[in-house]
PDB file of C-alpha atoms in Angstrom:
ATOM      1  CA  MET A  15    -109.093-140.878 -42.314  1.00  0.00           C
ATOM      2  CA  ALA A  16    -108.425-137.263 -41.955  1.00  0.00           C
ATOM      3  CA  GLU A  17    -111.464-136.443 -44.273  1.00  0.00           C
ATOM      4  CA  LEU A  18    -113.776-138.760 -42.277  1.00  0.00           C
ATOM      5  CA  ARG A  19    -113.053-137.447 -39.030  1.00  0.00           C
ATOM      6  CA  THR A  20    -113.607-134.079 -40.598  1.00  0.00           C
ATOM      7  CA  GLU A  21    -117.167-135.148 -41.498  1.00  0.00           C
ATOM      8  CA  GLU A  22    -117.894-136.777 -38.289  1.00  0.00           C
ATOM      9  CA  GLU A  23    -116.836-133.666 -36.309  1.00  0.00           C
ATOM     10  CA  GLN A  24    -118.938-131.576 -38.733  1.00  0.00           C
ATOM     11  CA  VAL A  25    -121.854-133.979 -37.980  1.00  0.00           C
ATOM     12  CA  GLU A  26    -121.262-133.806 -34.130  1.00  0.00           C
ATOM     13  CA  ALA A  27    -120.982-129.839 -34.340  1.00  0.00           C
ATOM     14  CA  ILE A  28    -124.272-129.867 -36.147  1.00  0.00           C
ATOM     15  CA  LYS A  29    -125.973-132.165 -33.721  1.00  0.00           C
ATOM     16  CA  ARG A  30    -124.721-130.002 -30.719  1.00  0.00           C
ATOM     17  CA  TRP A  31    -125.682-126.565 -32.337  1.00  0.00           C
ATOM     18  CA  TRP A  32    -129.504-128.213 -33.192  1.00  0.00           C
ATOM     19  CA  LYS A  33    -129.590-129.417 -29.485  1.00  0.00           C
ATOM     20  CA  GLU A  34    -128.404-125.956 -28.273  1.00  0.00           C
ATOM     21  CA  ASN A  35    -130.508-123.834 -30.704  1.00  0.00           C
ATOM     22  CA  GLY A  36    -133.217-125.734 -32.276  1.00  0.00           C
ATOM     23  CA  LEU A  37    -135.900-125.403 -29.769  1.00  0.00           C
ATOM     24  CA  SER A  38    -135.734-121.619 -30.043  1.00  0.00           C
ATOM     25  CA  LEU A  39    -135.637-121.814 -33.814  1.00  0.00           C
ATOM     26  CA  VAL A  40    -138.860-123.799 -33.658  1.00  0.00           C
ATOM     27  CA  ALA A  41    -140.129-121.131 -31.587  1.00  0.00           C
ATOM     28  CA  GLY A  42    -139.441-118.420 -33.795  1.00  0.00           C
ATOM     29  CA  ALA A  43    -140.521-120.051 -36.733  1.00  0.00           C
ATOM     30  CA  ALA A  44    -143.955-120.759 -35.015  1.00  0.00           C
ATOM     31  CA  ILE A  45    -144.280-117.120 -33.963  1.00  0.00           C
ATOM     32  CA  ALA A  46    -143.444-115.896 -37.581  1.00  0.00           C
ATOM     33  CA  VAL A  47    -146.274-118.240 -38.953  1.00  0.00           C
ATOM     34  CA  ALA A  48    -148.328-116.974 -35.987  1.00  0.00           C
ATOM     35  CA  GLY A  49    -147.756-113.483 -37.187  1.00  0.00           C
ATOM     36  CA  VAL A  50    -148.497-114.018 -40.689  1.00  0.00           C
ATOM     37  CA  VAL A  51    -151.740-115.547 -39.662  1.00  0.00           C
ATOM     38  CA  GLY A  52    -152.720-113.149 -37.071  1.00  0.00           C
ATOM     39  CA  TRP A  53    -151.730-110.148 -39.749  1.00  0.00           C
ATOM     40  CA  ASN A  54    -154.317-111.729 -42.039  1.00  0.00           C
ATOM     41  CA  ALA A  55    -156.723-111.883 -39.581  1.00  0.00           C
ATOM     42  CA  TRP A  56    -156.234-108.476 -38.447  1.00  0.00           C
ATOM     43  CA  GLN A  57    -156.574-107.589 -42.206  1.00  0.00           C
ATOM     44  CA  GLY A  58    -159.605-109.324 -42.587  1.00  0.00           C
ATOM     45  CA  TYR A  59    -161.121-108.012 -39.277  1.00  0.00           C
ATOM     46  CA  GLN A  60    -160.349-104.398 -40.510  1.00  0.00           C
ATOM     47  CA  GLU A  61    -162.085-105.242 -43.927  1.00  0.00           C
ATOM     48  CA  ASN A  62    -165.104-106.249 -42.243  1.00  0.00           C
ATOM     49  CA  GLN A  63    -165.274-103.510 -40.006  1.00  0.00           C
ATOM     50  CA  ALA A  64    -164.798-101.051 -43.066  1.00  0.00           C
ATOM     51  CA  THR A  65    -167.641-102.912 -44.793  1.00  0.00           C
ATOM     52  CA  ALA A  66    -169.960-102.813 -41.578  1.00  0.00           C
ATOM     53  CA  ALA A  67    -169.150 -99.040 -41.189  1.00  0.00           C
ATOM     54  CA  SER A  68    -169.873 -98.292 -44.984  1.00  0.00           C
ATOM     55  CA  MET A  69    -173.260-100.246 -44.734  1.00  0.00           C
ATOM     56  CA  ARG A  70    -174.477 -98.439 -41.514  1.00  0.00           C
ATOM     57  CA  TYR A  71    -173.451 -95.044 -42.940  1.00  0.00           C
ATOM     58  CA  GLN A  72    -175.347 -95.825 -45.949  1.00  0.00           C
ATOM     59  CA  GLN A  73    -178.407 -96.681 -43.914  1.00  0.00           C
ATOM     60  CA  LEU A  74    -177.956 -93.028 -42.059  1.00  0.00           C
ATOM     61  CA  VAL A  75    -177.676 -91.270 -45.588  1.00  0.00           C
ATOM     62  CA  ASN A  76    -181.036 -92.910 -46.551  1.00  0.00           C
ATOM     63  CA  LEU A  77    -182.523 -91.615 -43.580  1.00  0.00           C
ATOM     64  CA  THR A  78    -181.261 -88.015 -43.965  1.00  0.00           C
ATOM     65  CA  GLY A  79    -181.558 -87.861 -47.709  1.00  0.00           C
ATOM     66  CA  GLY A  80    -184.858 -85.803 -48.035  1.00  0.00           C
ATOM     67  CA  THR A  81    -185.158 -82.114 -47.386  1.00  0.00           C
ATOM     68  CA  GLU A  82    -187.362 -83.098 -44.557  1.00  0.00           C
ATOM     69  CA  ILE A  83    -186.452 -85.714 -42.022  1.00  0.00           C
ATOM     70  CA  ALA A  84    -189.356 -87.853 -40.641  1.00  0.00           C
ATOM     71  CA  ASN A  85    -187.481 -89.347 -37.865  1.00  0.00           C
ATOM     72  CA  PRO A  86    -184.530 -87.544 -36.721  1.00  0.00           C
ATOM     73  CA  GLY A  87    -184.310 -89.446 -33.545  1.00  0.00           C
ATOM     74  CA  GLU A  88    -183.892 -92.662 -35.363  1.00  0.00           C
ATOM     75  CA  GLY A  89    -181.091 -91.305 -37.371  1.00  0.00           C
ATOM     76  CA  ARG A  90    -179.286 -89.682 -34.259  1.00  0.00           C
ATOM     77  CA  ALA A  91    -179.394 -93.269 -32.839  1.00  0.00           C
ATOM     78  CA  LEU A  92    -177.926 -94.665 -35.689  1.00  0.00           C
ATOM     79  CA  ALA A  93    -175.109 -92.181 -35.982  1.00  0.00           C
ATOM     80  CA  ALA A  94    -174.277 -92.596 -32.381  1.00  0.00           C
ATOM     81  CA  GLU A  95    -173.927 -96.566 -33.038  1.00  0.00           C
ATOM     82  CA  ILE A  96    -171.412 -95.586 -35.850  1.00  0.00           C
ATOM     83  CA  VAL A  97    -169.447 -93.371 -33.840  1.00  0.00           C
ATOM     84  CA  ASP A  98    -169.290 -95.843 -31.009  1.00  0.00           C
ATOM     85  CA  GLU A  99    -168.673 -98.796 -33.094  1.00  0.00           C
ATOM     86  CA  HIS A 100    -166.436 -97.508 -35.759  1.00  0.00           C
ATOM     87  CA  GLY A 101    -164.922 -94.290 -33.813  1.00  0.00           C
ATOM     88  CA  LYS A 102    -161.669 -94.401 -35.831  1.00  0.00           C
ATOM     89  CA  THR A 103    -163.000 -94.107 -39.319  1.00  0.00           C
ATOM     90  CA  LEU A 104    -164.193 -91.537 -41.643  1.00  0.00           C
ATOM     91  CA  TYR A 105    -167.468 -92.729 -41.580  1.00  0.00           C
ATOM     92  CA  ALA A 106    -167.679 -91.812 -37.955  1.00  0.00           C
ATOM     93  CA  ASP A 107    -166.774 -88.319 -38.856  1.00  0.00           C
ATOM     94  CA  LEU A 108    -169.206 -88.120 -41.347  1.00  0.00           C
ATOM     95  CA  ALA A 109    -171.757 -89.636 -39.214  1.00  0.00           C
ATOM     96  CA  ARG A 110    -171.146 -86.665 -36.581  1.00  0.00           C
ATOM     97  CA  LEU A 111    -171.682 -84.068 -39.443  1.00  0.00           C
ATOM     98  CA  LEU A 112    -175.243 -85.711 -40.226  1.00  0.00           C
ATOM     99  CA  ASP A 113    -176.012 -85.909 -36.144  1.00  0.00           C
ATOM    100  CA  ALA A 114    -175.277 -82.091 -36.029  1.00  0.00           C
ATOM    101  CA  ARG A 115    -177.730 -81.617 -39.160  1.00  0.00           C
ATOM    102  CA  LEU A 116    -180.444 -84.218 -37.288  1.00  0.00           C
ATOM    103  CA  ALA A 117    -180.132 -82.361 -33.975  1.00  0.00           C
ATOM    104  CA  VAL A 118    -180.862 -79.059 -35.649  1.00  0.00           C
ATOM    105  CA  ALA A 119    -183.760 -80.857 -37.315  1.00  0.00           C
ATOM    106  CA  GLU A 120    -185.185 -81.659 -33.663  1.00  0.00           C
ATOM    107  CA  GLY A 121    -184.324 -78.202 -32.611  1.00  0.00           C
ATOM    108  CA  ASP A 122    -181.536 -79.371 -30.039  1.00  0.00           C
ATOM    109  CA  LEU A 123    -178.673 -76.774 -31.093  1.00  0.00           C
ATOM    110  CA  ALA A 124    -176.512 -77.600 -28.099  1.00  0.00           C
ATOM    111  CA  GLY A 125    -176.658 -81.279 -29.154  1.00  0.00           C
ATOM    112  CA  ALA A 126    -175.709 -80.150 -32.690  1.00  0.00           C
ATOM    113  CA  ARG A 127    -172.771 -77.844 -31.347  1.00  0.00           C
ATOM    114  CA  ALA A 128    -171.333 -80.866 -29.075  1.00  0.00           C
ATOM    115  CA  SER A 129    -171.318 -83.170 -32.130  1.00  0.00           C
ATOM    116  CA  LEU A 130    -169.640 -80.658 -34.161  1.00  0.00           C
ATOM    117  CA  GLU A 131    -167.042 -79.662 -31.514  1.00  0.00           C
ATOM    118  CA  ALA A 132    -166.134 -83.120 -30.886  1.00  0.00           C
ATOM    119  CA  LEU A 133    -165.662 -83.766 -34.679  1.00  0.00           C
ATOM    120  CA  ILE A 134    -163.217 -80.743 -34.846  1.00  0.00           C
ATOM    121  CA  ASP A 135    -161.318 -82.229 -32.051  1.00  0.00           C
ATOM    122  CA  GLN A 136    -161.153 -85.876 -33.454  1.00  0.00           C
ATOM    123  CA  ALA A 137    -161.890 -85.854 -37.266  1.00  0.00           C
ATOM    124  CA  GLN A 138    -159.427 -87.761 -39.318  1.00  0.00           C
ATOM    125  CA  ALA A 139    -159.358 -85.442 -42.105  1.00  0.00           C
ATOM    126  CA  ASP A 140    -158.380 -81.845 -41.951  1.00  0.00           C
ATOM    127  CA  TYR A 141    -161.484 -81.139 -44.806  1.00  0.00           C
ATOM    128  CA  VAL A 142    -164.101 -82.884 -42.558  1.00  0.00           C
ATOM    129  CA  ALA A 143    -162.851 -80.761 -39.587  1.00  0.00           C
ATOM    130  CA  GLY A 144    -163.062 -77.553 -41.809  1.00  0.00           C
ATOM    131  CA  LEU A 145    -166.631 -78.389 -42.648  1.00  0.00           C
ATOM    132  CA  ALA A 146    -167.355 -78.825 -39.144  1.00  0.00           C
ATOM    133  CA  ARG A 147    -166.157 -75.592 -38.365  1.00  0.00           C
ATOM    134  CA  LEU A 148    -168.168 -73.792 -41.011  1.00  0.00           C
ATOM    135  CA  ARG A 149    -171.347 -75.493 -39.906  1.00  0.00           C
ATOM    136  CA  LEU A 150    -170.392 -74.614 -36.211  1.00  0.00           C
ATOM    137  CA  ALA A 151    -169.919 -71.130 -37.105  1.00  0.00           C
ATOM    138  CA  ARG A 152    -173.211 -71.130 -38.899  1.00  0.00           C
ATOM    139  CA  LEU A 153    -175.095 -72.258 -35.685  1.00  0.00           C
ATOM    140  CA  GLN A 154    -173.348 -69.889 -33.519  1.00  0.00           C
ATOM    141  CA  VAL A 155    -174.588 -67.080 -35.674  1.00  0.00           C
ATOM    142  CA  ALA A 156    -178.089 -68.487 -35.750  1.00  0.00           C
ATOM    143  CA  ASP A 157    -177.839 -68.709 -31.802  1.00  0.00           C
ATOM    144  CA  GLU A 158    -176.674 -64.834 -31.759  1.00  0.00           C
ATOM    145  CA  ASP A 159    -173.262 -65.635 -30.831  1.00  0.00           C
ATOM    146  CA  ALA A 160    -171.370 -64.006 -33.673  1.00  0.00           C
ATOM    147  CA  GLU A 161    -168.136 -63.422 -31.838  1.00  0.00           C
ATOM    148  CA  ALA A 162    -167.713 -67.027 -31.107  1.00  0.00           C
ATOM    149  CA  ALA A 163    -168.483 -67.663 -34.631  1.00  0.00           C
ATOM    150  CA  LEU A 164    -165.464 -65.511 -35.667  1.00  0.00           C
ATOM    151  CA  ALA A 165    -163.460 -67.014 -33.119  1.00  0.00           C
ATOM    152  CA  THR A 166    -164.265 -70.667 -34.570  1.00  0.00           C
ATOM    153  CA  LEU A 167    -163.523 -69.498 -38.169  1.00  0.00           C
ATOM    154  CA  GLU A 168    -159.983 -68.546 -37.086  1.00  0.00           C
ATOM    155  CA  GLY A 169    -159.414 -72.019 -36.525  1.00  0.00           C
ATOM    156  CA  GLY A 170    -158.071 -74.786 -39.266  1.00  0.00           C
ATOM    157  CA  VAL A 171    -160.414 -74.308 -42.351  1.00  0.00           C
ATOM    158  CA  PRO A 172    -158.751 -75.688 -45.225  1.00  0.00           C
ATOM    159  CA  GLU A 173    -158.024 -73.602 -48.301  1.00  0.00           C
ATOM    160  CA  ALA A 174    -160.381 -75.527 -50.373  1.00  0.00           C
ATOM    161  CA  LEU A 175    -163.065 -74.178 -48.114  1.00  0.00           C
ATOM    162  CA  ALA A 176    -161.704 -70.691 -48.144  1.00  0.00           C
ATOM    163  CA  ALA A 177    -164.843 -69.379 -50.137  1.00  0.00           C
ATOM    164  CA  GLN A 178    -167.135 -70.956 -47.709  1.00  0.00           C
ATOM    165  CA  ARG A 179    -165.245 -69.582 -44.908  1.00  0.00           C
ATOM    166  CA  ALA A 180    -165.235 -65.826 -46.150  1.00  0.00           C
ATOM    167  CA  ALA A 181    -169.158 -66.342 -46.621  1.00  0.00           C
ATOM    168  CA  VAL A 182    -169.779 -67.461 -43.012  1.00  0.00           C
ATOM    169  CA  ARG A 183    -167.372 -64.618 -41.733  1.00  0.00           C
ATOM    170  CA  GLY A 184    -169.442 -61.914 -43.673  1.00  0.00           C
ATOM    171  CA  ASP A 185    -172.548 -63.632 -42.027  1.00  0.00           C
ATOM    172  CA  ALA A 186    -171.148 -63.076 -38.383  1.00  0.00           C
ATOM    173  CA  LEU A 187    -169.917 -59.580 -39.268  1.00  0.00           C
ATOM    174  CA  HIS A 188    -173.490 -58.908 -40.685  1.00  0.00           C
ATOM    175  CA  ALA A 189    -174.830 -60.034 -37.192  1.00  0.00           C
ATOM    176  CA  LEU A 190    -172.657 -57.791 -35.452  1.00  0.00           C
ATOM    177  CA  GLY A 191    -173.919 -54.748 -37.452  1.00  0.00           C
ATOM    178  CA  ARG A 192    -170.496 -54.181 -39.276  1.00  0.00           C
ATOM    179  CA  GLU A 193    -172.022 -53.936 -42.724  1.00  0.00           C
ATOM    180  CA  ALA A 194    -168.975 -52.641 -44.473  1.00  0.00           C
ATOM    181  CA  ASP A 195    -166.835 -55.483 -43.099  1.00  0.00           C
ATOM    182  CA  ALA A 196    -169.480 -57.938 -44.014  1.00  0.00           C
ATOM    183  CA  ALA A 197    -169.553 -56.788 -47.386  1.00  0.00           C
ATOM    184  CA  ALA A 198    -165.960 -57.253 -47.766  1.00  0.00           C
ATOM    185  CA  ALA A 199    -165.967 -60.524 -46.721  1.00  0.00           C
ATOM    186  CA  TRP A 200    -168.725 -61.733 -49.004  1.00  0.00           C
ATOM    187  CA  GLN A 201    -166.966 -59.878 -52.135  1.00  0.00           C
ATOM    188  CA  GLU A 202    -163.909 -61.862 -51.020  1.00  0.00           C
ATOM    189  CA  ALA A 203    -166.026 -64.923 -50.821  1.00  0.00           C
ATOM    190  CA  LEU A 204    -167.413 -64.482 -54.360  1.00  0.00           C
ATOM    191  CA  ALA A 205    -164.212 -63.747 -55.650  1.00  0.00           C
ATOM    192  CA  LEU A 206    -162.595 -66.890 -54.296  1.00  0.00           C
ATOM    193  CA  ALA A 207    -165.678 -68.989 -55.529  1.00  0.00           C
ATOM    194  CA  GLU A 208    -165.081 -67.598 -58.863  1.00  0.00           C
ATOM    195  CA  ALA A 209    -161.290 -68.195 -59.107  1.00  0.00           C
ATOM    196  CA  ASN A 210    -161.917 -71.881 -57.972  1.00  0.00           C
ATOM    197  CA  ASP A 211    -164.947 -72.410 -60.093  1.00  0.00           C
ATOM    198  CA  GLN A 212    -166.964 -73.367 -56.757  1.00  0.00           C
ATOM    199  CA  PRO A 213    -170.448 -72.346 -56.533  1.00  0.00           C
ATOM    200  CA  LEU A 214    -172.268 -70.204 -53.500  1.00  0.00           C
ATOM    201  CA  TYR A 215    -175.454 -69.650 -52.752  1.00  0.00           C
ATOM    202  CA  GLY A 216    -177.167 -66.271 -51.427  1.00  0.00           C
ATOM    203  CA  VAL A 217    -174.103 -64.473 -50.978  1.00  0.00           C
ATOM    204  CA  GLN A 218    -174.707 -61.917 -53.964  1.00  0.00           C
ATOM    205  CA  LEU A 219    -178.228 -61.658 -52.696  1.00  0.00           C
ATOM    206  CA  LYS A 220    -176.818 -60.328 -49.380  1.00  0.00           C
ATOM    207  CA  LEU A 221    -174.485 -58.042 -50.976  1.00  0.00           C
ATOM    208  CA  ASP A 222    -177.217 -56.664 -53.352  1.00  0.00           C
ATOM    209  CA  ASN A 223    -179.532 -56.342 -50.024  1.00  0.00           C
ATOM    210  CA  LEU A 224    -176.850 -54.175 -48.668  1.00  0.00           C
ATOM    211  CA  GLY A 225    -176.909 -52.086 -51.835  1.00  0.00           C
ATOM    212  CA  LEU A 226    -173.624 -53.253 -52.823  1.00  0.00           C
ATOM    213  CA  ALA A 227    -172.859 -54.631 -56.219  1.00  0.00           C
ATOM    214  CA  THR A 228    -170.065 -56.639 -57.823  1.00  0.00           C
ATOM    215  CA  GLY A 229    -169.313 -58.041 -61.107  1.00  0.00           C
ATOM    216  CA  THR A 230    -169.702 -61.456 -59.797  1.00  0.00           C
ATOM    217  CA  ASP A 231    -173.298 -63.425 -59.598  1.00  0.00           C
ATOM    218  CA  ASN A 232    -172.519 -66.791 -58.161  1.00  0.00           C
ATOM    219  CA  ARG A 233    -175.727 -68.409 -57.095  1.00  0.00           C
ATOM    220  CA  GLY A 234    -174.852 -72.187 -56.901  1.00  0.00           C
ATOM    221  CA  LEU A 235    -175.065 -74.378 -53.885  1.00  0.00           C
ATOM    222  CA  ASP A 236    -172.508 -74.014 -50.891  1.00  0.00           C
ATOM    223  CA  SER A 237    -171.378 -76.615 -48.810  1.00  0.00           C
TER     224      SER A 237
END
């Protein structure tokens, strides 16, 4: 009888516990299931967004792939859509880089600078931000604002782009009439490019035009 009473008490205890806690358990289970479903839905949404961004960016690349761009306005509109719809992705950053190129093709240097400055502030990757700094500095040199270009280059340019940074710094110094400093910067660019097996274009020719020669002749394409 004692064993039977013990079992009855256990059953009653379980019933009472379920009455008090069963609803919260069911609710917790439902929330857990909803969380899993929601997470899967979010993952699916993210994958779809990434695919859409990739496809739009490829369209942009196709529009800008040639040396001459037939319709820069169309490309800029597409770049703006990518930034608006996929602003937190690498595709948006790359779209801003291309938008700057298209703006230059249209003669809109202010628009190109705006795209590059926005990219420097918001880039998801340091390397892309570094590319934006290099291109902004080139624009500033072309716009006869070499001092601003030097200031731009003082910002975050990763070591992988050190040779290009030195080359653009040489351009800015040359624009300021500081030929000896420009030559030193260009020589540094060539040395860095050779050490890292990175091709540069035109730097040796600039040194040659100054009447200064180095043992390096690195005439590939730069970034």
